[in-house]
């Protein structure tokens, strides 16, 4: 008992050493202004405070980790820690909001208390004053904003980690949405990331299950892209061109003459959030049709084009249907971050999905290993990819219907394997991290709309996996005879999927159970 107490004391002392580390980092980055020092101290205090919470509630006594009491106390500790982290993110803003939003998107991979608490940052990030926005616009466009706009609504349409968006009207009468970068973001980003990396490294030593270095690595890699609004404009135009045959999909037009790296002026669009059930029902939008369209769009992005919208949350997808319209219009917003998936990744990710669908454990292992997952962790990774428990995968994810109860069980059980989950996230091909976020978006929308049992996007996703594998194998095959074989195999696969689609449709319509 004494040795365990000493061990805990040493661990907690190490964690408290964050405060000492703050002084070291501050000295190293001596050119940081006073604001950075305040942000650093606030972060150090919060980290120690969260550590003390877990120390006093969980680590200071022996627990039966299967007991209801332990699970209740653990959930309470998670909730307290999550609220402290949320307060820190709101206070420090910028990159902290971005990381908090990322946590809020990992629906199936982190404790539910953190996910639900941080999700508020998707729509309730701190905002700047109009005067601060005008200063950025004037500095970048070399004109007084009052000379550029006839109207500029002081209330933002939305506020995010790096910028906020306001409705305005140009001198020619065009209604636009003006996205302006927070004035403090570029100044603080580098310092914040280095400090957050230090905090996470310390926490991972104190709490071995807390292996989140991958989160900072991804943020460091992507932040430069997101800070360049001209690149965002190019991404918007590229995705609009790639999906120009999707008549129901709209990407706001970019007004290039009013856009810079920190200011982006776009066509103004309005509608309801994709998970707003009241709006969807009020406007007579078909829930199954909407889920099918979204599944189609994101499946083609991931498996076919490889150009993937990588900041997926409901605030970035609006829907609209006027009384005279036959079809819903889906507006895709916020194109700051896209991933261009490699052919190799798309091939093995597609093969992994097909092996999951066919319940082929050997192939699951092979293609999971190609994506960086070692040994028996392939089963856990399959669960993370599908958002389904292993029992459902073995029975067949196309047969067993996902339910709210299954989701609850899945989220409650996954934290028990947190160490293995973080192992997967540490070693998996980094391209998979953004794809996992996209998977979670589609699943969360289906659950919000009550469409999880219909699995609206299942058939189109399977077709896209099949198409991706066929195109990549055909591209790398030089033998004409072999290419002909691949053509025949592909056509046969599409026929089988067509017949199977009819069967699934009959099951839904007649409420058949296997």
C-alpha positions as a printed Julia matrix, in Angstrom:
514×3 Matrix{Float64}:
   0.0     0.0     0.0
   2.82    2.39    0.93
   4.59    1.81   -2.38
   1.39    2.51   -4.32
   0.85    5.74   -2.39
   4.44    6.8    -3.06
   3.97    5.97   -6.73
   0.86    8.11   -6.87
   2.66   10.92   -5.03
   5.52   10.84   -7.52
   3.1    10.86  -10.42
   1.16   13.78   -9.06
   4.36   15.67   -8.22
   5.44   15.21  -11.81
   2.13   16.6   -12.97
   2.45   19.58  -10.63
   5.82   20.2   -12.27
   3.86   21.79  -15.1
   4.02   25.03  -13.16
   7.82   24.87  -13.14
   7.76   24.0   -16.83
   5.75   27.13  -17.52
   8.64   29.25  -16.28
  11.1    27.36  -18.46
   8.95   27.79  -21.55
   8.41   31.46  -20.76
  12.17   32.02  -20.5
  12.81   30.12  -23.7
  10.28   32.21  -25.62
  11.34   35.48  -24.07
   9.94   37.48  -26.99
   6.39   36.45  -26.15
   4.32   39.4   -25.03
   2.51   39.71  -21.73
  -0.66   38.26  -23.21
   1.19   35.04  -24.05
   2.47   34.83  -20.46
  -1.07   35.21  -19.15
  -2.28   32.5   -21.54
   0.58   30.23  -20.51
  -0.08   30.68  -16.79
  -3.79   30.12  -17.28
  -3.07   26.88  -19.14
  -0.63   25.65  -16.48
  -3.12   26.38  -13.72
  -5.93   24.58  -15.55
  -3.78   21.54  -16.25
  -2.77   21.23  -12.6
  -6.36   21.86  -11.5
  -7.68   19.07  -13.73
  -4.93   16.78  -12.46
  -5.91   17.53   -8.86
  -9.52   16.72   -9.67
  -8.61   13.25  -10.91
  -6.15   12.78   -8.04
  -8.71   13.58   -5.35
 -11.67   11.81   -6.95
 -10.11    8.75   -8.59
  -6.42    8.13   -7.88
  -6.43    8.68   -4.13
  -8.1     5.35   -3.36
  -8.41    1.79   -4.61
 -11.49    1.12   -6.75
 -13.4    -1.83   -8.09
 -13.4    -0.47  -11.61
 -16.47   -2.49  -12.54
 -18.56   -1.04   -9.7
 -21.38    1.43  -10.31
 -19.86    3.78   -7.73
 -16.54    3.95   -9.61
 -18.25    4.54  -12.97
 -20.37    7.33  -11.46
 -17.36    9.05   -9.84
 -15.31    8.65  -13.03
 -18.09   10.27  -15.07
 -18.29   13.12  -12.56
 -14.51   13.63  -12.72
 -14.65   13.67  -16.53
 -17.44   16.27  -16.44
 -15.57   18.53  -14.02
 -12.39   18.21  -16.09
 -14.27   18.92  -19.32
 -15.85   22.08  -17.9
 -12.45   23.36  -16.73
 -11.03   22.65  -20.19
 -13.94   24.45  -21.86
 -13.37   27.5   -19.65
  -9.69   27.51  -20.65
 -10.48   27.24  -24.37
 -12.92   30.14  -24.2
 -10.45   32.29  -22.27
  -7.42   31.61  -24.49
  -9.38   31.41  -27.76
  -7.65   30.82  -31.11
  -5.91   27.45  -31.37
  -7.39   26.39  -28.05
 -10.88   26.68  -29.57
  -9.69   24.69  -32.59
  -8.38   21.84  -30.42
 -11.53   21.96  -28.29
 -13.68   21.65  -31.42
 -11.62   18.67  -32.5
 -12.27   17.01  -29.14
 -15.98   17.76  -29.58
 -15.97   15.95  -32.92
 -14.46   12.68  -31.63
 -17.85   11.29  -30.75
 -16.81    7.67  -30.47
 -13.2     8.03  -29.38
 -13.13   10.08  -26.18
 -15.16   10.12  -22.93
 -18.66   11.35  -23.68
 -18.45   14.06  -21.01
 -15.58   15.77  -22.87
 -17.19   15.36  -26.29
 -20.56   16.8   -25.29
 -19.07   19.66  -23.25
 -16.6    20.75  -25.93
 -19.21   20.51  -28.68
 -20.58   23.89  -27.59
 -17.48   25.46  -29.2
 -18.86   24.57  -32.65
 -21.47   27.31  -32.28
 -20.55   29.37  -29.24
 -16.93   30.42  -29.66
 -15.9    33.81  -28.2
 -16.32   36.75  -30.59
 -14.51   40.0   -31.42
 -15.97   43.48  -31.67
 -16.86   45.02  -35.02
 -14.11   47.6   -34.46
 -11.52   44.81  -34.21
 -12.85   43.24  -37.41
 -12.8    46.57  -39.23
  -9.15   47.04  -38.27
  -8.22   43.74  -39.96
 -10.31   44.54  -43.08
  -8.76   48.01  -43.38
  -5.24   46.7   -42.92
  -5.65   43.95  -45.56
  -7.84   45.66  -48.19
  -6.34   49.15  -47.71
  -9.83   50.65  -47.61
 -12.21   51.8   -44.95
 -14.89   49.07  -44.57
 -17.56   51.78  -44.8
 -16.34   52.45  -48.34
 -16.62   48.74  -49.21
 -19.98   47.85  -47.68
 -23.37   49.55  -47.71
 -24.38   47.4   -44.73
 -22.45   45.33  -42.21
 -24.44   43.44  -39.58
 -22.62   43.79  -36.23
 -24.05   40.49  -34.99
 -22.02   37.54  -36.37
 -23.66   34.72  -38.32
 -21.17   32.42  -36.69
 -17.99   32.52  -34.64
 -15.29   29.89  -34.93
 -11.81   29.25  -33.57
  -9.94   31.32  -36.13
 -12.5    33.76  -37.5
 -16.06   35.01  -37.43
 -18.57   35.6   -40.22
 -20.89   38.58  -40.7
 -23.66   39.32  -43.15
 -23.03   42.42  -45.29
 -24.04   44.15  -48.51
 -21.56   45.35  -51.11
 -21.9    48.71  -52.86
 -23.35   46.94  -55.92
 -26.13   45.44  -53.78
 -24.73   41.89  -53.55
 -25.52   40.16  -50.27
 -22.34   38.58  -48.93
 -20.92   36.75  -45.95
 -17.66   38.31  -44.75
 -15.25   36.03  -42.91
 -12.62   37.91  -40.91
  -9.73   36.28  -39.09
  -9.35   37.03  -35.38
  -6.65   39.68  -35.06
  -4.77   37.77  -32.35
  -4.6    34.36  -34.01
  -1.38   34.59  -36.03
   0.5    36.29  -33.19
  -0.3    33.57  -30.65
  -0.56   30.38  -32.71
   3.07   29.24  -32.66
   3.51   29.94  -28.94
   0.21   28.3   -28.02
   0.98   25.13  -29.95
   4.41   24.71  -28.35
   2.93   25.17  -24.9
   0.02   22.82  -25.52
   2.46   20.22  -26.79
   4.45   20.55  -23.55
   1.28   20.16  -21.43
   0.14   17.08  -23.32
   3.56   15.45  -23.08
   3.55   15.94  -19.3
   0.0    14.64  -18.96
   0.82   11.56  -21.03
   3.61   10.7   -18.56
   1.34   11.16  -15.55
  -1.68    9.43  -17.09
  -0.48    6.65  -19.44
  -3.97    6.35  -20.98
  -3.78    9.99  -22.05
  -1.86    9.76  -25.34
  -3.05   12.77  -27.34
   0.16   13.91  -29.03
  -1.42   13.08  -32.38
  -4.0    15.84  -31.8
  -1.34   18.54  -31.5
   0.64   17.11  -34.42
  -2.44   17.31  -36.63
  -3.24   20.85  -35.48
   0.35   21.99  -36.14
   0.25   20.44  -39.6
  -3.09   21.93  -40.61
  -3.17   25.33  -38.95
  -1.12   27.1   -41.65
  -3.6    25.97  -44.29
  -6.56   27.2   -42.28
  -4.97   30.61  -41.7
  -4.77   31.27  -45.46
  -8.26   32.3   -46.6
  -7.13   32.53  -50.23
  -6.46   28.78  -50.08
  -9.92   28.32  -48.59
 -11.4    30.11  -51.59
  -9.5    27.84  -53.97
 -10.7    24.76  -52.09
 -14.29   25.98  -52.38
 -13.99   26.4   -56.14
 -12.31   23.01  -56.55
 -14.98   21.08  -54.64
 -17.71   22.97  -56.52
 -16.13   21.83  -59.79
 -15.62   18.22  -58.63
 -19.29   17.89  -57.7
 -20.85   20.15  -60.34
 -23.13   17.29  -61.42
 -24.7    17.25  -57.93
 -27.49   19.69  -58.73
 -28.63   19.74  -55.08
 -25.2    20.79  -53.75
 -24.21   24.47  -53.62
 -20.89   26.04  -52.64
 -20.97   29.82  -52.06
 -19.28   31.91  -54.75
 -16.04   33.7   -53.79
 -15.64   37.47  -54.39
 -11.91   37.47  -55.08
 -11.53   41.24  -55.42
 -12.48   41.61  -51.73
 -10.52   38.64  -50.39
  -7.09   38.3   -48.78
  -5.31   35.79  -46.53
  -7.31   37.15  -43.56
 -10.54   38.33  -45.2
 -12.84   36.18  -47.33
 -15.97   37.57  -48.95
 -18.47   34.97  -50.14
 -22.0    34.76  -51.49
 -24.5    34.89  -48.61
 -26.66   31.79  -48.2
 -29.14   30.83  -45.51
 -30.95   27.74  -44.32
 -31.21   25.42  -41.35
 -28.43   23.36  -39.84
 -28.38   19.83  -41.17
 -29.23   18.4   -37.73
 -32.04   20.87  -36.96
 -34.97   18.44  -36.87
 -37.61   21.17  -36.36
 -36.4    23.13  -39.41
 -36.21   19.99  -41.56
 -39.73   18.84  -40.68
 -41.2    22.35  -40.95
 -39.85   22.69  -44.49
 -40.98   19.21  -45.53
 -37.44   17.92  -46.15
 -37.21   14.15  -46.48
 -34.89   12.84  -43.77
 -33.96    9.61  -45.62
 -33.28   11.55  -48.82
 -31.1    14.09  -46.96
 -29.06   11.36  -45.22
 -28.64    9.5   -48.51
 -27.37   12.66  -50.23
 -24.85   13.37  -47.48
 -23.68    9.75  -47.49
 -23.28    9.97  -51.27
 -21.29   13.24  -51.08
 -18.86   12.2   -48.35
 -18.43    8.65  -49.7
 -17.4    10.06  -53.07
 -15.04   12.49  -51.35
 -13.32    9.79  -49.29
 -13.24    6.82  -51.63
 -13.43    8.27  -55.17
 -12.03   11.82  -55.46
  -9.83   11.67  -52.33
 -10.46   15.4   -51.77
 -12.15   15.44  -48.38
 -13.83   18.29  -46.51
 -11.97   17.93  -43.23
 -13.67   20.24  -40.75
 -17.0    18.46  -40.6
 -19.56   19.61  -38.07
 -23.26   20.45  -38.5
 -22.62   24.21  -38.53
 -20.79   23.8   -41.85
 -23.74   22.16  -43.62
 -26.97   24.09  -44.24
 -30.14   22.78  -45.88
 -32.96   24.7   -47.56
 -36.15   23.83  -49.4
 -38.63   26.46  -50.56
 -42.29   25.44  -51.06
 -41.89   25.47  -54.85
 -38.74   23.3   -54.79
 -38.88   19.59  -55.58
 -35.5    18.87  -54.02
 -33.57   20.01  -50.97
 -30.52   22.24  -51.48
 -27.44   21.43  -49.39
 -24.93   24.25  -48.82
 -21.39   23.19  -47.94
 -19.55   25.89  -45.99
 -16.09   26.5   -44.5
 -13.53   25.09  -46.92
 -10.41   26.03  -44.97
  -9.2    22.49  -44.45
  -9.21   19.67  -46.99
  -7.25   16.45  -47.06
  -5.97   15.05  -50.36
  -5.88   11.33  -49.68
  -3.21    9.28  -51.41
  -4.1     6.42  -53.76
  -2.49    3.95  -51.37
  -4.57    5.14  -48.44
  -7.81    5.1   -50.43
  -7.1     1.59  -51.69
  -6.43    0.05  -48.29
  -9.17    2.03  -46.57
 -11.66    0.87  -49.22
 -10.46   -2.73  -48.9
 -10.76   -2.46  -45.11
 -14.4    -1.38  -45.41
 -15.16   -4.17  -47.88
 -13.53   -6.74  -45.58
 -15.64   -5.41  -42.67
 -18.78   -5.74  -44.78
 -17.83   -9.29  -45.78
 -16.79  -10.13  -42.17
 -13.35  -11.28  -43.37
 -11.14  -10.95  -40.28
  -7.94  -11.92  -42.1
  -8.43   -9.17  -44.67
  -9.36   -6.7   -41.92
  -6.01   -7.41  -40.28
  -4.07   -7.12  -43.56
  -5.51   -3.74  -44.57
  -5.53   -2.34  -41.03
  -1.79   -3.12  -40.87
  -1.29   -1.28  -44.16
  -2.88    1.73  -42.46
  -0.52    1.49  -39.47
  -2.59   -0.62  -37.04
  -0.58   -3.42  -35.49
  -1.56   -6.88  -34.26
  -4.96   -7.59  -32.78
  -5.84   -3.9   -32.62
  -7.4    -4.33  -36.08
 -10.66   -5.37  -34.38
 -10.79   -2.22  -32.25
  -9.91   -0.12  -35.29
 -12.77   -1.7   -37.23
 -15.08   -0.65  -34.37
 -13.69    2.9   -34.48
 -14.14    3.11  -38.26
 -17.71    1.82  -38.25
 -18.88    3.17  -34.91
 -20.3    -0.3   -34.22
 -19.4    -2.9   -31.56
 -17.46   -6.0   -32.59
 -20.5    -8.26  -32.13
 -22.41   -6.23  -34.73
 -19.46   -6.39  -37.15
 -19.22  -10.18  -36.86
 -22.98  -10.59  -37.33
 -22.88   -8.2   -40.29
 -23.24   -4.42  -40.11
 -25.65   -4.51  -43.05
 -27.92   -6.89  -41.13
 -27.79   -5.62  -37.55
 -29.49   -2.26  -37.21
 -27.63    0.46  -35.31
 -29.7     1.88  -32.47
 -29.49    4.59  -29.83
 -29.02    1.88  -27.2
 -26.11    0.39  -29.15
 -24.53    3.84  -29.46
 -24.81    4.39  -25.7
 -23.26    1.0   -24.95
 -20.48    1.66  -27.48
 -19.63    5.06  -25.96
 -19.73    3.68  -22.43
 -17.49    0.72  -23.21
 -14.91    2.43  -25.43
 -13.32    4.48  -22.6
 -12.45    1.16  -20.91
 -10.11    0.58  -23.86
  -8.84    4.16  -23.93
  -5.18    3.11  -23.83
  -5.67    0.91  -26.91
  -7.75    3.58  -28.65
  -4.97    6.14  -28.21
  -2.47    3.52  -29.45
  -4.49    3.26  -32.65
  -4.67    7.04  -33.02
  -0.93    7.42  -32.37
   0.12    4.89  -35.04
  -2.58    5.02  -37.71
  -1.89    6.72  -41.02
  -2.55   10.4   -40.27
  -4.95   10.64  -43.19
  -7.31    8.38  -41.25
  -7.77   10.93  -38.45
  -9.66   13.38  -40.62
 -11.66   10.56  -42.2
 -12.68    9.33  -38.73
 -14.01   12.82  -37.99
 -16.03   12.71  -41.21
 -17.42    9.28  -40.32
 -18.53   10.62  -36.96
 -20.27   13.59  -38.63
 -22.38   11.36  -40.85
 -23.26    9.04  -37.96
 -24.17   11.91  -35.63
 -26.45   13.44  -38.3
 -28.17   10.09  -38.86
 -28.79    9.75  -35.13
 -30.01   13.35  -34.84
 -32.53   12.72  -37.63
 -33.5     9.27  -36.3
 -32.28    7.62  -39.48
 -29.6     5.31  -38.04
 -31.63    2.14  -38.56
 -32.21    2.88  -42.24
 -28.45    3.1   -42.95
 -29.18    5.5   -45.82
 -25.59    5.86  -46.94
 -24.61    2.2   -46.65
 -25.24    1.17  -50.27
 -23.63    4.23  -51.85
 -20.6     3.86  -49.58
 -20.21    0.21  -50.62
 -20.46    1.21  -54.29
 -17.83    3.91  -53.78
 -15.46    1.45  -52.06
 -15.93   -0.97  -54.97
 -15.38    1.8   -57.54
 -12.25    3.01  -55.77
 -10.67   -0.45  -55.62
 -11.55   -1.12  -59.27
 -10.11    2.18  -60.56
  -6.88    1.89  -58.59
  -6.32   -1.76  -59.57
  -7.15   -0.96  -63.22
  -4.76    2.01  -63.19
  -1.88   -0.14  -61.92
  -2.57   -3.09  -64.25
  -0.71   -3.25  -67.58
  -2.14   -6.56  -68.88
  -5.13   -6.05  -71.19
  -6.48   -9.49  -70.28
  -6.28   -8.68  -66.58
  -7.94   -5.32  -67.18
 -10.81   -7.04  -68.95
 -11.19   -9.35  -65.99
 -11.28   -6.36  -63.63
 -13.99   -4.75  -65.8
 -16.13   -7.88  -65.67
 -15.59   -8.28  -61.92
 -16.56   -4.65  -61.32
 -19.75   -4.86  -63.41
 -20.76   -8.06  -61.63
 -20.16   -6.4   -58.24
 -22.43   -3.48  -59.22
 -25.15   -5.91  -60.32
 -24.95   -7.81  -57.02
 -25.12   -4.51  -55.11
 -28.15   -3.46  -57.14
 -30.01   -6.68  -56.25
 -28.92   -6.39  -52.64
 -30.11   -2.77  -52.54
 -33.58   -3.94  -53.6
 -33.51   -6.52  -50.81
 -32.52   -3.93  -48.17
 -35.23   -1.59  -49.42
 -37.82   -4.36  -49.05
 -36.6    -5.07  -45.51
 -37.13   -1.42  -44.57
 -40.5    -1.09  -46.33
 -41.93   -4.3   -44.88
 -40.07   -4.05  -41.56
 -38.45   -7.45  -42.03
 -36.0    -8.7   -39.44
 -33.23  -11.2   -40.0
